Amino acid sequence: MIPIAKPLIGKEEIDAVTDVLSSGMIAQGPKVEEFEQTFSEYTGCDYGVAVNSGTAALHVALLAHGIGKGDEVITSPFSFIATANSILYTGAKPVFADIESETYNIDPEKIQEKITPKTRAILPVHLYGHPADMKAIMEIAEDNKLIVIEDACQSHGAECLGKRVGSFGTGAFSFYPTKNMTTSEGGMLTTNDKELAEKANMIRAHGSKVRYLHEMLGFNLRMTDIAAAIGLVQLGKLDGFIANRQKNAEILSTKLKSISEIATPVIRDNCTHVFHQYTIRAEKRDKLADFLKEKEIGTGVYYPIPIHKQPVYRELGYKDSLPISEKESEEVISLPVHPALSTTDLQEIVEVIKEFYAKE
Ligand SMILES: Cc1ncc(COP(=O)(O)O)c(C=O)c1O
């Protein structure tokens, strides 16, 4: 089986974890601090606040900006549900703006249409490893005095206009095992704002800066030193992982371009794509997925139901019609692109897809 994702954990990660376990400090400690410094530096930010998931990073970012009941946050409906749920957790209302069909990211023109006096923030998602249109989004935010929180959970290291994602507004990253780098479960908020970082720090630790003095309502969302130790090793390998993903993506695109029934991923000018997912738009998508499965090739559909159409959002009264998201959810399919693929694996993926369309 060629899996759709494969976390690459080596001896270095195992040794780093063993060292932490032997140290006696297995909760949040010096490794977390070191990981915050190195990851935020990598992203181009002054501060990093490590938490226990990407969802927590989004939630803490929103809370640290003071977003809550009565506020609206404009976001993409074509994402993992955690993007919108993090807004709901604060009491604010997610407002969905449709996506661009080329990059599957939120369409700045559609953001404009959704701004109301209640809008406090824009929460773009850099989906699949490709940055959202940050130039247009930052301009809209500036013109309307809106906060920008970037869901960079799938896009560690991706660049837009020479800047890494997560450094335009407040960044939120996930280190879940399928991501381009992992800590097992984990996440991080990135920012250049010292006060915001301090507030986020308190929110993740029971609203407290000084032990047993609780100045605000907080949570326990801390990362452990065990996770941070894995993250530090993985961060050192991240650029290599990304280069491999980009190389694999280029091979796939070159070989799949001639098939008229599919559209290969687009990389916008002034952007780098870190290929967390290699996602194509394919005719007869579900039949193709079944055929690939039969031939022992894993695929994924991210995401088969846009967030506004999920039962939990329907129950909340969402009745939006967002045609591009709805159409893409029926056509997209992600193929394996991870760094553990061999040349033979890539060849096989291409041949099986060609075989499918030759017979269909
Ligand atoms: C776009 C997006 N946002 C948020 C999340 C949530 O991250 P986590 O699973 O680490 O909570 C994920 C991860 O699956 C994601 O892909």
Coordinates of C-alpha atoms and ligand atoms in Angstrom, one line a residue:
M1 CA 0.0 0.0 0.0
I2 CA 1.2 3.5 -0.8
P3 CA -0.2 5.6 2.0
I4 CA -1.6 9.1 1.6
A5 CA 0.5 10.3 4.5
K6 CA 3.5 9.0 6.5
P7 CA 5.1 10.7 9.5
L8 CA 8.9 10.3 9.2
I9 CA 10.2 9.6 12.7
G10 CA 13.8 8.6 13.0
K11 CA 16.4 7.8 15.6
E12 CA 17.0 11.5 16.3
E13 CA 13.4 12.0 17.4
I14 CA 13.4 8.8 19.5
D15 CA 16.7 9.9 21.2
A16 CA 15.3 13.4 21.9
V17 CA 12.2 11.9 23.5
T18 CA 14.3 9.5 25.6
D19 CA 16.5 12.4 26.8
V20 CA 13.4 14.3 27.9
L21 CA 11.9 11.3 29.6
S22 CA 15.2 10.7 31.5
S23 CA 15.4 14.4 32.5
G24 CA 12.3 14.2 34.8
M25 CA 10.8 17.3 33.2
I26 CA 8.1 15.9 31.0
A27 CA 5.5 18.6 31.1
Q28 CA 6.0 22.2 29.7
G29 CA 9.6 23.1 30.3
P30 CA 12.8 24.3 28.6
K31 CA 12.3 22.3 25.4
V32 CA 9.0 24.0 24.8
E33 CA 10.7 27.4 25.2
E34 CA 13.5 26.4 22.8
F35 CA 10.9 25.1 20.3
E36 CA 8.9 28.4 20.5
Q37 CA 12.0 30.4 19.8
T38 CA 13.3 28.3 16.9
F39 CA 9.9 27.8 15.2
S40 CA 8.8 31.5 15.5
E41 CA 12.2 32.5 14.1
Y42 CA 11.8 30.1 11.2
T43 CA 8.4 31.6 10.5
G44 CA 9.8 35.2 10.7
C45 CA 8.1 36.1 14.0
D46 CA 9.4 37.4 17.3
Y47 CA 7.2 35.2 19.5
G48 CA 5.8 31.7 19.5
V49 CA 3.3 30.2 22.0
A50 CA 3.2 26.4 21.9
V51 CA 0.0 24.6 22.6
N52 CA -1.3 21.1 22.3
S53 CA -3.0 21.3 18.9
G54 CA -3.6 23.5 15.9
T55 CA -7.2 23.9 17.0
A56 CA -5.9 25.3 20.4
A57 CA -3.6 27.7 18.5
L58 CA -6.6 29.1 16.6
H59 CA -8.7 29.3 19.7
V60 CA -6.1 31.0 21.8
A61 CA -5.3 33.4 18.9
L62 CA -8.9 34.5 18.7
L63 CA -9.3 34.8 22.5
A64 CA -6.0 36.7 22.8
H65 CA -7.4 39.2 20.3
G66 CA -10.5 39.6 22.5
I67 CA -12.8 38.1 19.9
G68 CA -16.1 36.8 21.4
K69 CA -19.9 37.1 21.6
G70 CA -21.3 39.6 19.1
D71 CA -18.3 39.5 16.8
E72 CA -18.1 38.1 13.3
V73 CA -15.1 36.4 11.8
I74 CA -14.9 35.8 8.0
T75 CA -13.3 32.5 7.1
S76 CA -13.2 29.8 4.4
P77 CA -15.9 27.1 4.3
F78 CA -13.4 24.8 2.4
S79 CA -11.2 23.7 5.3
F80 CA -11.0 21.3 8.2
I81 CA -13.9 21.9 10.6
A82 CA -11.5 23.1 13.4
T83 CA -11.0 26.4 11.5
A84 CA -14.6 27.5 12.0
N85 CA -15.2 25.7 15.3
S86 CA -12.4 27.7 16.9
I87 CA -14.5 30.8 16.1
L88 CA -17.6 29.2 17.6
Y89 CA -15.7 28.3 20.8
T90 CA -15.2 32.0 21.5
G91 CA -18.9 32.8 21.1
A92 CA -18.3 34.7 17.9
K93 CA -20.0 33.9 14.6
P94 CA -18.1 32.3 11.7
V95 CA -19.1 34.0 8.4
F96 CA -18.2 32.0 5.3
A97 CA -16.8 33.6 2.1
D98 CA -16.5 31.4 -0.9
I99 CA -13.1 30.3 -2.3
E100 CA -11.1 30.8 -5.6
S101 CA -11.3 27.7 -7.7
E102 CA -7.6 27.9 -8.7
T103 CA -6.0 27.7 -5.2
Y104 CA -9.0 26.5 -3.2
N105 CA -8.3 29.4 -0.8
I106 CA -10.7 32.2 0.4
D107 CA -11.5 34.7 -2.4
P108 CA -10.7 38.3 -1.3
E109 CA -13.5 39.7 -3.4
K110 CA -16.0 37.5 -1.5
I111 CA -14.5 38.6 1.8
Q112 CA -15.4 42.2 0.9
E113 CA -19.0 41.2 0.3
K114 CA -19.3 39.7 3.8
I115 CA -18.0 42.6 5.9
T116 CA -20.5 44.1 8.3
P117 CA -20.2 46.5 11.3
K118 CA -19.8 43.3 13.4
T119 CA -16.8 42.0 11.5
R120 CA -13.7 41.9 13.7
A121 CA -11.4 39.6 11.9
I122 CA -10.5 37.7 8.8
L123 CA -9.3 34.1 9.2
P124 CA -7.8 32.9 5.9
V125 CA -6.7 29.3 5.6
H126 CA -3.5 28.5 3.6
L127 CA -5.0 25.2 2.3
Y128 CA -2.9 22.3 1.1
G129 CA 0.3 24.2 1.6
H130 CA -0.5 27.1 -0.7
P131 CA -0.7 30.6 0.7
A132 CA -4.0 32.5 0.5
D133 CA -3.9 35.9 -1.3
M134 CA -2.2 37.7 1.6
K135 CA -1.6 40.9 -0.4
A136 CA -5.3 41.5 -1.0
I137 CA -6.3 40.2 2.4
M138 CA -3.9 42.4 4.3
E139 CA -5.2 45.4 2.3
I140 CA -8.8 44.6 3.1
A141 CA -7.9 44.2 6.7
E142 CA -6.1 47.5 6.8
D143 CA -8.9 49.4 5.0
N144 CA -11.5 48.0 7.4
K145 CA -9.4 47.9 10.6
L146 CA -9.7 44.1 10.9
I147 CA -7.5 41.6 12.7
V148 CA -6.0 38.8 10.6
I149 CA -5.5 35.3 12.0
E150 CA -3.9 32.9 9.6
D151 CA -4.8 29.3 9.7
A152 CA -1.3 28.0 8.6
C153 CA -2.0 24.5 10.0
Q154 CA -1.1 23.0 6.6
S155 CA 1.5 25.4 5.5
H156 CA 4.7 25.5 7.6
G157 CA 7.4 27.3 5.6
A158 CA 5.2 28.4 2.7
E159 CA 5.9 31.9 1.4
C160 CA 3.9 34.7 -0.1
L161 CA 5.7 37.8 -1.4
G162 CA 8.9 36.6 0.2
K163 CA 7.4 36.3 3.7
R164 CA 6.5 33.1 5.4
V165 CA 2.8 32.4 6.2
G166 CA 2.0 32.9 9.9
S167 CA 3.9 36.2 9.9
F168 CA 1.4 38.5 8.1
G169 CA -1.1 38.4 11.0
T170 CA -1.3 36.1 14.0
G171 CA -0.3 32.6 12.8
A172 CA -1.7 29.3 13.9
F173 CA 0.1 26.0 13.1
S174 CA -0.7 22.4 13.7
F175 CA 1.9 19.6 14.3
Y176 CA -0.5 16.7 13.9
P177 CA 1.3 13.6 12.5
T178 CA 0.1 14.0 8.9
K179 CA 1.4 17.6 8.7
N180 CA 4.7 18.6 7.0
M181 CA 6.3 18.4 10.4
T182 CA 5.0 16.8 13.6
T183 CA 5.3 16.8 17.4
S184 CA 2.6 14.0 17.6
E185 CA -0.3 16.3 18.7
G186 CA 0.7 20.0 19.0
G187 CA 0.3 23.5 17.7
M188 CA 1.8 27.0 17.8
L189 CA 0.7 30.6 17.7
T190 CA 3.1 33.0 16.1
T191 CA 3.1 36.8 16.4
N192 CA 5.3 39.9 16.5
D193 CA 3.1 41.4 19.2
K194 CA 4.7 41.0 22.6
E195 CA 1.5 41.8 24.5
L196 CA -0.5 39.4 22.5
A197 CA 2.0 36.6 23.1
E198 CA 1.9 37.3 26.8
K199 CA -1.9 37.1 26.8
A200 CA -1.8 33.9 24.7
N201 CA 0.7 32.5 27.2
M202 CA -1.7 33.1 30.0
I203 CA -4.8 31.7 28.2
R204 CA -3.0 28.4 27.6
A205 CA -2.1 28.1 31.3
H206 CA -5.3 28.8 33.3
G207 CA -5.1 32.6 32.8
S208 CA -2.0 32.8 35.0
K209 CA 1.4 34.4 34.7
V210 CA 2.4 34.0 38.3
R211 CA 1.7 30.6 39.8
Y212 CA -1.7 30.4 41.5
L213 CA -2.6 34.0 40.6
H214 CA -5.3 33.8 37.9
E215 CA -6.0 37.1 36.2
M216 CA -8.4 35.8 33.5
L217 CA -10.2 32.7 32.5
G218 CA -7.8 30.3 30.8
F219 CA -7.5 26.7 29.9
N220 CA -4.9 23.9 30.1
L221 CA -3.7 23.9 26.5
R222 CA 0.1 23.4 27.1
M223 CA 2.5 21.5 25.0
T224 CA 4.8 19.0 26.7
D225 CA 8.6 18.9 26.5
I226 CA 8.2 15.5 25.0
A227 CA 6.3 16.9 22.0
A228 CA 8.6 19.9 21.8
A229 CA 11.7 17.7 21.6
I230 CA 10.2 15.9 18.6
G231 CA 9.3 19.2 17.1
L232 CA 12.8 20.6 17.4
V233 CA 14.3 17.6 15.5
Q234 CA 11.5 17.8 12.9
L235 CA 12.0 21.5 12.4
G236 CA 15.6 20.8 11.5
K237 CA 14.4 18.4 8.8
L238 CA 11.5 20.6 7.6
D239 CA 13.2 22.3 4.6
G240 CA 14.4 18.9 3.4
F241 CA 10.9 17.4 3.8
I242 CA 9.4 20.4 1.8
A243 CA 12.0 20.1 -1.0
N244 CA 11.1 16.4 -1.3
R245 CA 7.4 17.2 -1.4
Q246 CA 8.0 19.9 -4.1
K247 CA 10.1 17.5 -6.1
N248 CA 7.4 14.8 -5.9
A249 CA 4.7 17.3 -6.8
E250 CA 6.7 18.4 -9.9
I251 CA 7.1 14.8 -11.1
L252 CA 3.4 14.2 -10.6
S253 CA 2.3 17.4 -12.4
T254 CA 4.7 16.8 -15.3
K255 CA 3.4 13.3 -15.9
L256 CA -0.3 14.0 -15.2
K257 CA -0.7 17.2 -17.3
S258 CA -1.5 15.3 -20.4
I259 CA -4.7 13.8 -18.9
S260 CA -7.5 16.1 -19.9
E261 CA -9.9 14.8 -17.2
I262 CA -7.8 16.2 -14.4
A263 CA -6.4 19.6 -13.3
T264 CA -3.1 19.6 -11.5
P265 CA -2.3 22.1 -8.7
V266 CA -1.5 25.8 -9.5
I267 CA 1.3 27.7 -7.9
R268 CA 0.6 31.5 -7.9
D269 CA 3.3 34.0 -8.7
N270 CA 5.0 35.3 -5.6
C271 CA 4.1 32.2 -3.7
T272 CA 5.8 28.9 -2.8
H273 CA 3.7 25.8 -2.3
V274 CA 4.9 23.4 0.4
F275 CA 2.5 20.6 -0.8
H276 CA 1.1 19.4 2.4
Q277 CA -1.4 17.9 0.0
Y278 CA -1.1 17.3 -3.8
T279 CA -4.7 17.9 -4.8
I280 CA -6.1 17.5 -8.3
R281 CA -9.6 18.2 -9.6
A282 CA -10.7 15.0 -11.3
E283 CA -13.6 13.8 -13.3
K284 CA -15.3 10.7 -11.8
R285 CA -13.5 11.5 -8.6
D286 CA -15.1 8.8 -6.5
K287 CA -14.6 6.1 -9.1
L288 CA -11.0 7.1 -9.4
A289 CA -10.5 6.9 -5.6
D290 CA -12.0 3.4 -5.6
F291 CA -9.8 2.3 -8.5
L292 CA -6.6 3.7 -6.7
K293 CA -7.7 1.9 -3.5
E294 CA -8.1 -1.3 -5.4
K295 CA -4.5 -0.9 -6.7
E296 CA -3.3 -0.2 -3.1
I297 CA -2.8 3.6 -3.5
G298 CA -4.1 5.7 -0.7
T299 CA -6.0 9.0 -1.5
G300 CA -7.9 11.6 0.5
V301 CA -10.7 13.9 -0.1
Y302 CA -10.1 17.2 1.7
Y303 CA -13.0 18.0 2.2
P304 CA -16.0 16.1 1.1
I305 CA -18.5 18.4 2.8
P306 CA -17.9 22.2 3.1
I307 CA -18.2 23.4 6.7
H308 CA -21.4 25.4 6.1
K309 CA -23.1 22.1 5.0
Q310 CA -22.0 20.1 7.9
P311 CA -24.9 18.9 10.1
V312 CA -23.6 20.8 13.1
Y313 CA -23.6 24.1 11.2
R314 CA -27.0 23.3 9.5
E315 CA -28.4 22.9 13.0
L316 CA -27.0 26.3 13.9
G317 CA -29.0 27.8 11.0
Y318 CA -26.4 28.1 8.3
K319 CA -28.1 28.1 4.9
D320 CA -25.3 29.7 2.8
S321 CA -25.0 28.8 -0.8
L322 CA -21.3 28.9 -1.7
P323 CA -21.1 27.3 -5.1
I324 CA -17.4 27.1 -5.7
S325 CA -16.7 25.3 -2.3
E326 CA -19.7 23.0 -3.0
K327 CA -18.5 22.1 -6.5
E328 CA -14.8 21.6 -5.4
S329 CA -15.9 19.3 -2.6
E330 CA -17.2 16.9 -5.2
E331 CA -14.2 17.1 -7.5
V332 CA -11.0 17.3 -5.4
I333 CA -8.8 14.3 -4.6
S334 CA -5.4 14.3 -3.0
L335 CA -2.7 11.9 -4.1
P336 CA 0.3 10.8 -2.0
V337 CA 3.2 13.4 -2.2
H338 CA 5.0 12.8 1.1
P339 CA 8.8 12.5 1.3
A340 CA 8.8 8.8 1.9
L341 CA 7.6 8.1 -1.7
S342 CA 10.1 6.4 -4.1
T343 CA 10.4 7.1 -7.8
T344 CA 8.7 3.7 -8.4
D345 CA 5.8 4.8 -6.1
L346 CA 5.3 8.0 -8.1
Q347 CA 5.5 6.1 -11.4
E348 CA 2.9 3.6 -10.2
I349 CA 0.5 6.4 -9.1
V350 CA 0.7 8.0 -12.6
E351 CA 0.3 4.7 -14.4
V352 CA -2.7 3.7 -12.4
I353 CA -4.4 7.1 -13.1
K354 CA -3.6 6.8 -16.8
E355 CA -5.0 3.2 -16.8
F356 CA -8.2 4.5 -15.1
Y357 CA -8.9 7.2 -17.7
A358 CA -8.0 4.9 -20.6
K359 CA -10.7 2.5 -19.6
E360 CA -13.4 5.1 -18.5
Ligands
LIG1 C1 -6.6 23.8 8.0 C2 -6.6 23.2 9.4 N1 -7.0 23.9 10.5 C3 -6.9 23.4 11.7 C4 -6.5 22.2 12.0 C5 -6.5 21.7 13.4 O1 -5.2 21.2 13.8 P1 -5.1 20.1 15.0 O2 -5.6 18.8 14.3 O3 -3.7 20.1 15.3 O4 -6.0 20.5 16.1 C6 -6.0 21.4 11.0 C7 -5.5 20.0 11.2 O5 -6.0 19.0 10.9 C8 -6.1 21.9 9.6 O6 -5.7 21.1 8.6

